[in-house]
């Protein structure tokens, strides 16, 4: 392969809303790749916007505030940021090359006033934000976000009335162990403790009813409608309210079915057994049912619910007692009647990933495609679990969007250069080189699943990132910045090695040192107001920018083959095989942050020009393979 070397410099001029990318048309899925209207292969890089969108903008209250449970009188207008701040944040994200936005939207934000009552002020505001994003050249994925069902079960997502409609008393969930909630300013519990809620009574019940209520809770109805149908109808109708407003915006490319769905109790083999995630004292499902009924239980070494509070409203009873899972015997003692109740239906083994999730995903896709036939549908399995059995032949326009994190760094909030974990195989990995290889191999599993399980579809890594409160030492700020850069770069290098699209978790416009991302003690935002020393500098407040603001191929006139970037030397290398049917040029994003003095470009053939944070390359069709190298200008 011949090499021709030329020198180029970045053009830093541009209008207030000038778009640095030529990728503006609707994105489509073709085989394992994203494609634009000109047939170029796209590698989408962006960010989740934003972490604080999980909670209302007004009022901003903690659990200890009585207004916390006044959940129908809240507003999410201002999430992800007030409209008057949009220019600032979009300019910053565009400057860093994060041109693809996974927009966090909760069901609660849309339908918090009550069943069928929509917050039109929020919908209008959100559409204005999305419209402005389009003017800046962003593509948008709508993420109907949830974590452990709802704010009232320790996470975010569904409105409080969904729990009340099934008989739960929101104010008693914490005391009965039905959900773990914290006042994070006071309690300071361990990070990720909220995830133990997946096995607790309230979230596990709601997920089971949502996906499989017809099979497992046939006796449970709301005004004559099954719990499953009631919940799914309202969820789909809420997302449809947004989809109707967005269908004329071509930069809104698609919708996720649901963020990090959970099986609830589906497939639980023994209700007396606790789950695998034994990170914190958590009752078994059966204990959780008894605790919710007001019966104290010893969970690990501590008696729980000694005050005999009930998780249910006065006129409601335990759903699982009513559906024959447990009952009281003749002596008034509780007894588990069907310990493996959730493992089969009429003799057929149950499968969340093989049956219930795919069934709902198809219903979701049908609903969205009735409104917007061009929309891509993004699916994912439970975190750490295999891909759902959703095949491209049955579900058109599907994309696989799993999540993956550097597990050790996330859990212990430390950067350990020689200690890692394979999150998929649940094993420890030792040695810096082995860790990097393991990270790349773990992401490659997703590509394998997309090909062999889903029938050959694109992959978007929907979430990856690190906590930025590593080794918190204010007097060693520069050293900590180096650690976070090294930690996050391992994930980026794994992404590059797989030529994979991805969206960082996350960008929170109101992140501060005190509140983090405003959700459960997390601090993963790549921007923080507390670290913004110079508001006139668009990069001020950015975190780990030496790896975040990195060059990458946005649009390729063929098949990407190799991608590597070294944040220390700032050397970028890319190789691809051109497609004879594509005449458009290849586009590389080149961040001004990484190359303030310009760039030196080496290409194997063809010609190029540098403009507006981008290298535009026209290959020589006489050569099949092409190579581009970018270095800092000497």
Coordinates of C-alpha atoms in Angstrom, one line a residue:
X1 CA 0.0 0.0 0.0
X2 CA 1.6 3.2 -1.1
X3 CA 1.7 6.3 1.2
X4 CA 1.5 10.0 0.3
X5 CA 2.1 12.4 3.2
X6 CA 0.5 15.9 3.3
X7 CA 0.1 18.6 5.9
X8 CA -3.3 20.0 6.9
X9 CA -4.5 22.4 9.6
X10 CA -7.8 22.6 11.3
X11 CA -10.2 25.4 10.3
X12 CA -11.6 26.8 13.5
X13 CA -14.0 29.3 12.1
X14 CA -17.7 28.6 11.9
X15 CA -21.2 30.1 12.5
X16 CA -23.1 29.8 15.8
X17 CA -24.9 26.7 14.6
X18 CA -22.7 25.4 11.8
X19 CA -22.8 21.6 11.5
X20 CA -19.4 19.9 11.6
X21 CA -20.8 16.8 10.0
X22 CA -22.3 16.0 6.6
X23 CA -24.3 13.1 8.1
X24 CA -27.7 14.8 8.3
X25 CA -30.2 12.4 6.6
X26 CA -32.1 9.6 8.2
X27 CA -29.9 6.8 9.3
X28 CA -30.8 3.2 8.3
X29 CA -29.7 -0.3 9.3
X30 CA -28.1 -2.4 6.6
X31 CA -26.7 -5.7 7.8
X32 CA -24.3 -5.2 10.6
X33 CA -23.8 -1.5 9.9
X34 CA -25.5 1.9 10.1
X35 CA -25.7 3.6 6.7
X36 CA -26.5 7.1 5.5
X37 CA -28.5 8.2 2.4
X38 CA -25.3 8.1 0.3
X39 CA -24.5 4.5 1.3
X40 CA -21.6 5.4 3.6
X41 CA -21.0 3.3 6.7
X42 CA -21.5 5.2 9.9
X43 CA -19.8 4.9 13.3
X44 CA -22.0 6.7 15.7
X45 CA -20.3 8.3 18.7
X46 CA -22.2 10.2 21.3
X47 CA -23.5 10.5 24.8
X48 CA -26.5 9.9 27.0
X49 CA -28.3 13.1 27.7
X50 CA -28.6 13.2 30.6
X51 CA -28.2 11.5 33.9
X52 CA -30.4 14.0 35.9
X53 CA -33.3 13.6 33.5
X54 CA -34.4 10.7 35.6
X55 CA -35.8 13.0 38.3
X56 CA -38.1 16.1 38.1
X57 CA -36.7 19.5 37.5
X58 CA -39.2 21.0 39.9
X59 CA -39.5 20.4 42.8
X60 CA -36.0 19.0 43.4
X61 CA -36.6 17.1 46.7
X62 CA -35.0 14.3 48.6
X63 CA -36.9 11.4 50.2
X64 CA -37.1 13.2 53.5
X65 CA -39.1 16.0 52.0
X66 CA -42.9 15.5 52.3
X67 CA -43.2 16.8 48.7
X68 CA -41.4 13.6 47.5
X69 CA -44.7 11.7 47.5
X70 CA -46.7 14.5 45.9
X71 CA -45.7 12.9 42.6
X72 CA -48.5 14.0 40.4
X73 CA -47.5 17.7 40.8
X74 CA -44.0 17.7 39.4
X75 CA -42.5 18.9 36.2
X76 CA -39.6 17.6 34.0
X77 CA -39.5 20.8 32.0
X78 CA -35.8 21.7 32.2
X79 CA -34.6 18.2 31.7
X80 CA -32.0 17.7 30.2
X81 CA -31.4 21.4 30.6
X82 CA -33.4 24.7 30.4
X83 CA -34.0 25.6 26.8
X84 CA -32.1 28.9 27.3
X85 CA -29.0 26.8 28.0
X86 CA -29.3 24.5 24.9
X87 CA -26.9 26.5 22.8
X88 CA -24.2 26.2 25.4
X89 CA -24.5 22.5 25.8
X90 CA -25.0 21.6 22.2
X91 CA -22.0 23.7 21.2
X92 CA -19.9 21.9 23.8
X93 CA -21.0 18.4 22.8
X94 CA -20.5 19.2 19.1
X95 CA -17.0 20.5 19.8
X96 CA -16.2 17.2 21.4
X97 CA -17.5 15.2 18.5
X98 CA -20.4 13.6 20.4
X99 CA -22.9 14.0 17.6
X100 CA -25.3 11.2 18.5
X101 CA -27.5 11.7 21.5
X102 CA -29.3 8.9 23.4
X103 CA -32.0 11.2 24.9
X104 CA -33.2 10.1 28.4
X105 CA -37.0 10.4 28.6
X106 CA -39.0 8.8 31.4
X107 CA -42.6 7.6 31.3
X108 CA -43.2 9.6 34.5
X109 CA -42.1 12.8 32.7
X110 CA -44.9 12.3 30.2
X111 CA -47.7 10.9 32.2
X112 CA -47.2 11.8 35.8
X113 CA -50.5 13.6 36.4
X114 CA -52.5 10.3 36.2
X115 CA -53.5 7.5 33.8
X116 CA -54.1 9.1 30.4
X117 CA -53.2 12.6 31.5
X118 CA -50.1 13.9 29.7
X119 CA -47.8 16.8 30.5
X120 CA -48.1 18.8 27.3
X121 CA -45.9 21.5 28.6
X122 CA -43.1 19.0 29.0
X123 CA -43.7 17.4 25.5
X124 CA -43.7 20.9 23.9
X125 CA -40.5 21.8 25.7
X126 CA -38.8 18.5 24.8
X127 CA -39.7 18.9 21.1
X128 CA -38.1 22.3 21.2
X129 CA -34.9 20.9 22.6
X130 CA -34.9 18.1 20.0
X131 CA -35.6 20.6 17.2
X132 CA -32.7 22.7 18.3
X133 CA -30.5 19.6 18.4
X134 CA -31.3 19.0 14.8
X135 CA -30.1 22.5 13.9
X136 CA -26.7 21.6 15.4
X137 CA -26.5 18.4 13.4
X138 CA -27.2 15.9 16.1
X139 CA -29.0 12.6 15.5
X140 CA -31.3 11.5 18.3
X141 CA -32.3 8.2 19.8
X142 CA -35.3 8.3 22.2
X143 CA -34.5 6.3 25.3
X144 CA -37.6 5.5 27.4
X145 CA -35.5 5.2 30.5
X146 CA -36.2 3.3 33.7
X147 CA -34.1 1.8 36.5
X148 CA -35.8 -0.7 38.9
X149 CA -39.2 0.5 37.7
X150 CA -39.8 3.9 39.4
X151 CA -38.5 6.7 41.6
X152 CA -40.6 5.2 44.3
X153 CA -38.9 1.9 44.1
X154 CA -35.4 3.3 44.3
X155 CA -34.8 4.2 40.6
X156 CA -36.7 6.1 38.0
X157 CA -39.1 5.5 35.1
X158 CA -42.7 4.7 35.7
X159 CA -45.2 7.1 37.3
X160 CA -46.1 6.5 40.9
X161 CA -49.7 5.8 40.0
X162 CA -48.7 2.6 38.2
X163 CA -47.8 1.2 41.6
X164 CA -50.9 2.6 43.3
X165 CA -53.1 1.1 40.6
X166 CA -51.9 -2.4 41.6
X167 CA -52.4 -1.7 45.3
X168 CA -49.0 -0.6 46.5
X169 CA -48.7 2.1 49.2
X170 CA -45.8 4.3 48.0
X171 CA -45.2 5.6 51.5
X172 CA -44.7 2.1 53.0
X173 CA -42.4 0.5 50.4
X174 CA -39.2 1.5 52.3
X175 CA -40.3 0.4 55.7
X176 CA -41.5 -3.0 54.5
X177 CA -38.4 -3.8 52.4
X178 CA -40.5 -3.8 49.3
X179 CA -38.0 -1.3 47.8
X180 CA -34.8 0.3 49.0
X181 CA -34.9 4.1 49.0
X182 CA -32.4 6.5 50.4
X183 CA -32.0 10.2 51.2
X184 CA -28.7 10.3 49.5
X185 CA -27.5 13.6 51.1
X186 CA -28.0 12.0 54.5
X187 CA -27.5 8.3 54.2
X188 CA -24.5 8.0 51.7
X189 CA -25.1 4.3 51.0
X190 CA -22.8 2.3 48.8
X191 CA -22.8 3.0 45.0
X192 CA -25.2 0.8 43.0
X193 CA -27.0 -0.4 46.1
X194 CA -30.2 0.7 44.2
X195 CA -29.7 -2.3 41.8
X196 CA -30.6 -4.7 44.6
X197 CA -34.2 -3.5 44.1
X198 CA -34.6 -5.7 41.1
X199 CA -35.3 -8.6 43.4
X200 CA -37.5 -6.8 45.9
X201 CA -41.2 -7.1 46.1
X202 CA -42.4 -3.8 44.4
X203 CA -40.1 -3.7 41.4
X204 CA -40.1 -7.4 40.8
X205 CA -43.9 -7.5 41.0
X206 CA -44.3 -4.6 38.6
X207 CA -42.0 -6.0 35.9
X208 CA -43.6 -9.4 36.2
X209 CA -47.0 -7.9 35.7
X210 CA -45.9 -5.7 32.9
X211 CA -44.4 -8.5 30.8
X212 CA -46.3 -11.5 31.9
X213 CA -49.2 -10.5 34.1
X214 CA -51.7 -12.4 31.9
X215 CA -49.9 -15.7 32.7
X216 CA -48.9 -15.2 36.3
X217 CA -51.5 -12.8 37.7
X218 CA -54.8 -13.6 35.8
X219 CA -56.8 -12.6 38.9
X220 CA -55.3 -9.1 39.0
X221 CA -57.3 -6.6 37.0
X222 CA -57.8 -2.8 37.0
X223 CA -61.3 -1.9 36.1
X224 CA -61.7 -5.2 34.4
X225 CA -58.5 -4.9 32.4
X226 CA -55.6 -7.2 33.1
X227 CA -52.6 -5.7 34.8
X228 CA -50.4 -6.5 31.9
X229 CA -52.6 -4.8 29.4
X230 CA -53.2 -1.8 31.6
X231 CA -49.5 -1.2 32.1
X232 CA -48.5 -1.9 28.5
X233 CA -51.3 0.2 27.0
X234 CA -50.3 3.2 29.1
X235 CA -46.6 2.8 28.4
X236 CA -47.1 2.6 24.7
X237 CA -49.6 5.5 24.6
X238 CA -47.2 7.7 26.5
X239 CA -44.3 7.0 24.2
X240 CA -46.7 7.5 21.3
X241 CA -47.5 11.0 22.5
X242 CA -43.8 11.9 21.9
X243 CA -43.5 9.9 18.7
X244 CA -46.4 11.7 17.0
X245 CA -44.7 15.0 17.7
X246 CA -41.3 13.8 16.4
X247 CA -42.2 11.9 13.2
X248 CA -41.5 14.9 11.0
X249 CA -37.9 15.3 12.4
X250 CA -35.6 13.2 10.3
X251 CA -32.7 13.5 12.8
X252 CA -34.8 11.4 15.3
X253 CA -33.7 8.0 14.1
X254 CA -35.4 5.7 16.4
X255 CA -36.7 4.5 19.8
X256 CA -35.5 2.0 22.4
X257 CA -38.1 -0.5 23.6
X258 CA -37.1 0.0 27.3
X259 CA -33.9 0.8 29.1
X260 CA -32.4 -2.2 31.0
X261 CA -35.6 -4.3 31.1
X262 CA -36.0 -6.8 34.0
X263 CA -37.7 -10.2 34.2
X264 CA -39.0 -9.6 37.7
X265 CA -39.9 -13.0 39.1
X266 CA -40.2 -14.7 35.6
X267 CA -38.2 -17.9 35.6
X268 CA -37.3 -17.7 39.4
X269 CA -36.7 -21.3 40.3
X270 CA -37.2 -21.2 44.0
X271 CA -39.0 -18.4 45.7
X272 CA -37.2 -19.1 49.0
X273 CA -33.9 -18.5 47.4
X274 CA -32.2 -15.1 47.0
X275 CA -30.9 -14.1 43.6
X276 CA -27.3 -13.9 42.4
X277 CA -26.8 -10.2 43.2
X278 CA -26.1 -10.6 46.9
X279 CA -24.4 -7.2 47.3
X280 CA -26.6 -6.2 50.2
X281 CA -29.1 -7.9 52.6
X282 CA -32.0 -8.7 50.3
X283 CA -35.0 -10.8 51.2
X284 CA -35.9 -13.8 49.1
X285 CA -39.0 -13.3 46.9
X286 CA -41.1 -15.3 49.4
X287 CA -39.7 -13.3 52.3
X288 CA -40.5 -10.1 50.4
X289 CA -44.1 -11.2 49.9
X290 CA -44.5 -11.8 53.6
X291 CA -42.8 -8.6 54.6
X292 CA -45.2 -6.7 52.3
X293 CA -48.1 -8.4 54.0
X294 CA -46.9 -7.1 57.4
X295 CA -45.1 -10.2 58.6
X296 CA -41.6 -9.5 60.1
X297 CA -38.7 -11.6 58.6
X298 CA -35.1 -12.1 59.4
X299 CA -33.1 -11.0 56.4
X300 CA -29.5 -12.1 56.8
X301 CA -28.9 -11.2 60.5
X302 CA -31.5 -8.6 61.1
X303 CA -35.2 -8.6 61.7
X304 CA -37.0 -6.5 59.1
X305 CA -40.4 -4.7 59.3
X306 CA -40.7 -5.2 63.1
X307 CA -43.5 -2.5 63.1
X308 CA -45.6 -4.9 60.9
X309 CA -46.3 -2.2 58.3
X310 CA -48.0 -3.3 55.0
X311 CA -46.7 -2.5 51.5
X312 CA -50.3 -2.5 50.3
X313 CA -53.0 0.1 50.4
X314 CA -55.8 -0.5 53.0
X315 CA -58.2 -1.9 50.5
X316 CA -55.6 -4.1 48.7
X317 CA -53.9 -7.4 49.4
X318 CA -50.8 -9.1 48.2
X319 CA -51.2 -9.9 44.5
X320 CA -49.2 -13.1 44.8
X321 CA -51.4 -14.4 47.7
X322 CA -54.5 -13.6 45.5
X323 CA -53.0 -15.6 42.6
X324 CA -52.2 -18.7 44.7
X325 CA -48.5 -18.4 45.3
X326 CA -48.8 -18.4 49.1
X327 CA -51.5 -18.4 51.7
X328 CA -52.2 -18.9 55.4
X329 CA -52.7 -22.4 56.7
X330 CA -55.4 -23.5 59.2
X331 CA -53.3 -22.2 62.1
X332 CA -52.9 -18.8 60.5
X333 CA -49.3 -19.4 59.5
X334 CA -48.0 -18.4 56.1
X335 CA -47.0 -21.2 53.7
X336 CA -45.5 -21.1 50.3
X337 CA -47.8 -23.2 48.0
X338 CA -45.9 -22.9 44.7
X339 CA -42.1 -22.3 45.2
X340 CA -41.5 -22.6 41.4
X341 CA -44.6 -20.8 40.3
X342 CA -42.8 -18.5 37.9
X343 CA -40.9 -21.2 36.0
X344 CA -43.7 -22.6 33.8
X345 CA -47.1 -21.9 32.4
X346 CA -49.4 -24.8 31.6
X347 CA -46.4 -27.1 31.5
X348 CA -44.4 -24.8 29.3
X349 CA -41.1 -23.5 30.6
X350 CA -41.0 -19.7 30.8
X351 CA -38.3 -17.5 29.2
X352 CA -38.1 -13.8 29.6
X353 CA -35.5 -13.3 26.8
X354 CA -37.1 -16.0 24.6
X355 CA -40.7 -15.1 25.0
X356 CA -42.0 -12.2 27.1
X357 CA -39.5 -9.5 26.1
X358 CA -39.6 -10.4 22.3
X359 CA -43.4 -10.4 22.4
X360 CA -43.5 -6.9 23.9
X361 CA -40.7 -5.6 21.6
X362 CA -42.8 -6.6 18.6
X363 CA -45.8 -4.8 20.0
X364 CA -43.7 -1.7 20.7
X365 CA -42.2 -1.8 17.2
X366 CA -45.7 -2.1 15.6
X367 CA -46.9 0.9 17.7
X368 CA -44.0 3.1 16.7
X369 CA -44.0 2.0 13.1
X370 CA -47.7 2.9 12.8
X371 CA -46.6 6.5 13.6
X372 CA -43.1 6.6 12.0
X373 CA -42.4 3.6 9.6
X374 CA -38.8 4.7 9.1
X375 CA -37.8 4.5 12.8
X376 CA -35.1 2.1 14.0
X377 CA -36.1 0.0 17.0
X378 CA -33.3 -0.6 19.6
X379 CA -33.5 -3.7 21.7
X380 CA -31.4 -5.0 24.6
X381 CA -31.5 -7.7 27.2
X382 CA -31.1 -7.6 30.9
X383 CA -27.7 -6.2 32.0
X384 CA -25.1 -9.0 31.9
X385 CA -27.5 -11.5 30.2
X386 CA -27.5 -12.8 26.6
X387 CA -29.3 -10.9 23.9
X388 CA -33.0 -11.3 23.6
X389 CA -34.4 -13.6 21.0
X390 CA -35.5 -10.9 18.6
X391 CA -34.7 -11.7 15.0
X392 CA -34.4 -9.1 12.2
X393 CA -36.6 -11.3 10.0
X394 CA -39.5 -10.8 12.4
X395 CA -38.7 -7.3 13.6
X396 CA -37.6 -4.9 10.8
X397 CA -35.3 -2.0 11.4
X398 CA -33.9 -3.5 14.6
X399 CA -30.7 -2.5 16.3
X400 CA -29.0 -4.3 19.2
X401 CA -28.2 -1.8 22.0
X402 CA -26.6 -3.6 25.0
X403 CA -24.9 -1.9 27.9
X404 CA -21.4 -2.6 29.3
X405 CA -19.3 -1.1 32.0
X406 CA -15.8 -1.5 33.4
X407 CA -17.1 -3.4 36.3
X408 CA -14.4 -3.1 38.9
X409 CA -14.0 0.7 38.3
X410 CA -17.7 1.2 38.5
X411 CA -18.3 -0.9 41.7
X412 CA -15.3 0.2 43.8
X413 CA -14.7 3.6 42.3
X414 CA -11.0 3.0 41.9
X415 CA -8.8 2.7 38.8
X416 CA -6.9 -0.5 39.2
X417 CA -4.5 -0.8 36.3
X418 CA -3.8 -4.5 36.8
X419 CA -7.2 -5.8 38.1
X420 CA -10.3 -6.1 36.0
X421 CA -13.4 -8.3 35.6
X422 CA -15.1 -10.0 32.7
X423 CA -18.7 -8.9 33.4
X424 CA -20.1 -11.4 30.9
X425 CA -18.2 -14.4 32.2
X426 CA -18.1 -13.2 35.8
X427 CA -14.4 -13.8 36.4
X428 CA -11.4 -11.7 37.5
X429 CA -8.8 -10.6 34.9
X430 CA -5.2 -9.8 35.9
X431 CA -2.7 -7.7 34.1
X432 CA -3.1 -4.5 32.1
X433 CA -2.7 -6.1 28.7
X434 CA -5.1 -9.0 29.6
X435 CA -7.6 -6.5 30.8
X436 CA -7.5 -4.5 27.6
X437 CA -7.9 -7.7 25.6
X438 CA -10.7 -8.8 27.8
X439 CA -12.6 -5.6 27.4
X440 CA -12.3 -5.8 23.6
X441 CA -13.4 -9.5 23.7
X442 CA -16.4 -8.7 25.8
X443 CA -17.6 -6.1 23.3
X444 CA -17.0 -8.5 20.5
X445 CA -19.5 -10.9 22.2
X446 CA -22.2 -8.3 21.4
X447 CA -21.2 -8.3 17.7
X448 CA -21.4 -12.1 17.7
X449 CA -24.9 -12.0 19.3
X450 CA -26.0 -9.4 16.8
X451 CA -24.9 -11.7 13.9
X452 CA -26.0 -15.1 15.2
X453 CA -28.9 -14.4 17.6
X454 CA -30.5 -11.4 16.0
X455 CA -29.8 -12.3 12.4
X456 CA -27.2 -9.7 11.5
X457 CA -28.0 -6.2 12.8
X458 CA -26.0 -3.2 13.8
X459 CA -24.7 -2.8 17.4
X460 CA -24.8 0.4 19.4
X461 CA -23.2 0.2 22.9
X462 CA -26.0 2.1 24.6
X463 CA -24.1 2.8 27.8
X464 CA -20.5 2.7 28.9
X465 CA -18.5 5.0 31.2
X466 CA -16.8 5.4 34.6
X467 CA -17.5 7.2 37.9
X468 CA -15.5 10.4 38.1
X469 CA -15.3 10.4 41.9
X470 CA -12.3 8.1 41.7
X471 CA -9.7 8.5 44.5
X472 CA -11.3 11.8 45.4
X473 CA -8.4 14.0 46.4
X474 CA -9.0 17.8 45.8
X475 CA -5.3 18.5 46.4
X476 CA -4.3 16.1 43.6
X477 CA -6.8 17.2 40.9
X478 CA -4.3 16.7 38.1
X479 CA -3.4 13.2 39.2
X480 CA -7.1 12.2 39.5
X481 CA -7.7 13.6 36.0
X482 CA -5.0 11.3 34.7
X483 CA -6.5 8.3 36.4
X484 CA -10.0 9.0 35.0
X485 CA -8.6 9.5 31.6
X486 CA -6.7 6.2 31.7
X487 CA -9.7 4.4 33.1
X488 CA -12.2 5.7 30.5
X489 CA -9.7 5.2 27.7
X490 CA -9.7 1.4 28.3
X491 CA -13.4 1.4 27.3
X492 CA -12.9 3.6 24.3
X493 CA -10.1 1.5 23.0
X494 CA -12.3 -1.6 23.3
X495 CA -15.0 0.2 21.4
X496 CA -12.5 1.2 18.7
X497 CA -11.1 -2.3 18.4
X498 CA -14.6 -3.5 17.5
X499 CA -15.3 -0.6 15.2
X500 CA -18.4 -0.1 17.3
X501 CA -20.9 2.7 17.7
X502 CA -21.5 3.8 21.3
X503 CA -23.0 6.4 23.6
X504 CA -21.2 7.4 26.8
X505 CA -23.1 7.5 30.1
X506 CA -23.5 10.4 30.6
X507 CA -23.7 14.2 30.2
X508 CA -25.5 15.9 33.0
X509 CA -25.8 19.7 32.6
X510 CA -26.2 20.3 36.3
X511 CA -23.7 17.9 37.7
X512 CA -21.9 19.3 40.8
X513 CA -19.4 17.9 43.3
X514 CA -22.2 17.8 45.9
X515 CA -25.0 16.1 44.0
X516 CA -23.1 14.3 41.2
X517 CA -25.6 13.3 38.5
X518 CA -28.6 13.8 41.0
X519 CA -29.4 10.1 40.9
X520 CA -28.5 7.6 43.6
X521 CA -25.1 9.0 44.4
X522 CA -23.8 8.5 40.9
X523 CA -21.2 10.8 39.4
X524 CA -20.5 9.6 35.8
X525 CA -21.1 12.9 33.9
X526 CA -18.3 14.0 31.5
X527 CA -19.2 17.6 32.4
X528 CA -19.4 19.2 35.8
X529 CA -20.4 22.7 36.8
X530 CA -18.2 22.4 39.8
X531 CA -15.1 22.0 37.6
X532 CA -16.0 24.8 35.2
X533 CA -13.4 27.4 36.0
X534 CA -13.9 29.6 32.9
X535 CA -17.4 29.8 31.5
X536 CA -16.0 31.5 28.4
X537 CA -14.0 28.3 27.6
X538 CA -16.3 25.7 26.0
X539 CA -14.1 22.9 27.3
X540 CA -14.0 24.1 30.9
X541 CA -15.9 21.7 33.1
X542 CA -15.1 18.8 30.8
X543 CA -13.8 15.5 32.2
X544 CA -11.3 13.1 30.7
X545 CA -11.4 15.1 27.5
X546 CA -8.0 13.7 26.3
X547 CA -9.9 10.5 25.6
X548 CA -13.5 11.7 25.2
X549 CA -12.7 14.3 22.5
X550 CA -11.0 11.9 20.2
X551 CA -10.9 11.6 16.4
X552 CA -13.0 8.9 14.8
X553 CA -14.5 8.0 11.4
X554 CA -18.0 9.3 11.2
X555 CA -18.9 8.3 7.6
X556 CA -16.9 5.8 5.6
X557 CA -17.1 5.1 1.8
X558 CA -16.9 1.4 2.4
X559 CA -16.2 -1.1 5.2
X560 CA -14.1 -0.1 8.3
X561 CA -11.3 -2.5 9.0
X562 CA -9.0 -1.0 11.7
X563 CA -9.3 1.9 14.1
X564 CA -6.8 3.0 16.8
X565 CA -6.2 6.2 18.7
X566 CA -3.5 6.9 21.3
X567 CA -4.5 9.8 23.6
X568 CA -0.9 10.2 24.8
X569 CA 0.7 10.6 21.4
X570 CA -2.5 11.8 19.7
X571 CA -1.8 9.5 16.8
X572 CA -5.0 8.3 14.9
X573 CA -4.9 5.4 12.5
X574 CA -7.8 4.1 10.3
X575 CA -8.1 1.6 7.5
X576 CA -11.0 0.7 5.3
X577 CA -12.0 -1.1 2.1
X578 CA -13.9 1.1 -0.3
X579 CA -17.3 0.1 -1.7
X580 CA -17.3 0.7 -5.5
X581 CA -21.0 1.7 -5.3
X582 CA -20.3 4.6 -2.9
X583 CA -19.1 7.8 -4.5
X584 CA -19.3 10.0 -1.4
X585 CA -16.3 10.9 0.6
X586 CA -15.0 9.5 3.9
X587 CA -15.3 11.9 6.9
X588 CA -13.1 11.8 10.0
X589 CA -14.0 13.9 13.0
X590 CA -10.9 15.8 14.2
X591 CA -11.3 17.6 17.5
X592 CA -9.7 21.0 18.0
X593 CA -9.2 20.1 21.7
X594 CA -6.8 17.3 20.7
X595 CA -5.0 19.2 18.0
X596 CA -4.9 22.9 18.9
X597 CA -1.9 23.5 16.6
X598 CA -3.2 21.7 13.6
X599 CA -2.6 18.2 12.2
X600 CA -0.3 16.3 10.0
X601 CA -2.1 13.9 7.7
X602 CA -0.7 10.8 5.9
X603 CA -2.9 9.0 3.4
X604 CA -2.2 5.9 1.4
X605 CA -3.7 7.4 -1.8
X606 CA -6.3 9.9 -2.9
X607 CA -6.8 13.5 -1.8
X608 CA -8.2 15.2 1.3
X609 CA -9.2 18.5 2.7
X610 CA -9.6 19.7 6.3
X611 CA -12.6 21.8 7.2
X612 CA -14.8 22.5 10.3
X613 CA -13.4 19.8 12.6
X614 CA -13.4 17.2 9.9
X615 CA -11.0 15.5 7.5
X616 CA -12.8 14.9 4.2
X617 CA -11.1 12.1 2.2
X618 CA -11.6 11.1 -1.4
X619 CA -10.0 7.7 -2.0
X620 CA -8.4 6.6 -5.2
X621 CA -10.7 3.8 -6.6
X622 CA -7.7 2.1 -8.2
X623 CA -6.8 0.9 -4.7
X624 CA -9.0 -1.4 -2.7
X625 CA -7.6 -0.7 0.8
X626 CA -7.0 2.8 2.2
X627 CA -5.2 4.1 5.3
X628 CA -5.4 7.4 7.0
X629 CA -3.0 8.6 9.8
X630 CA -3.5 11.8 11.7
X631 CA -0.8 13.3 14.0
X632 CA -0.3 16.6 15.9
X633 CA 1.4 19.1 13.6
X634 CA 5.0 19.4 14.5

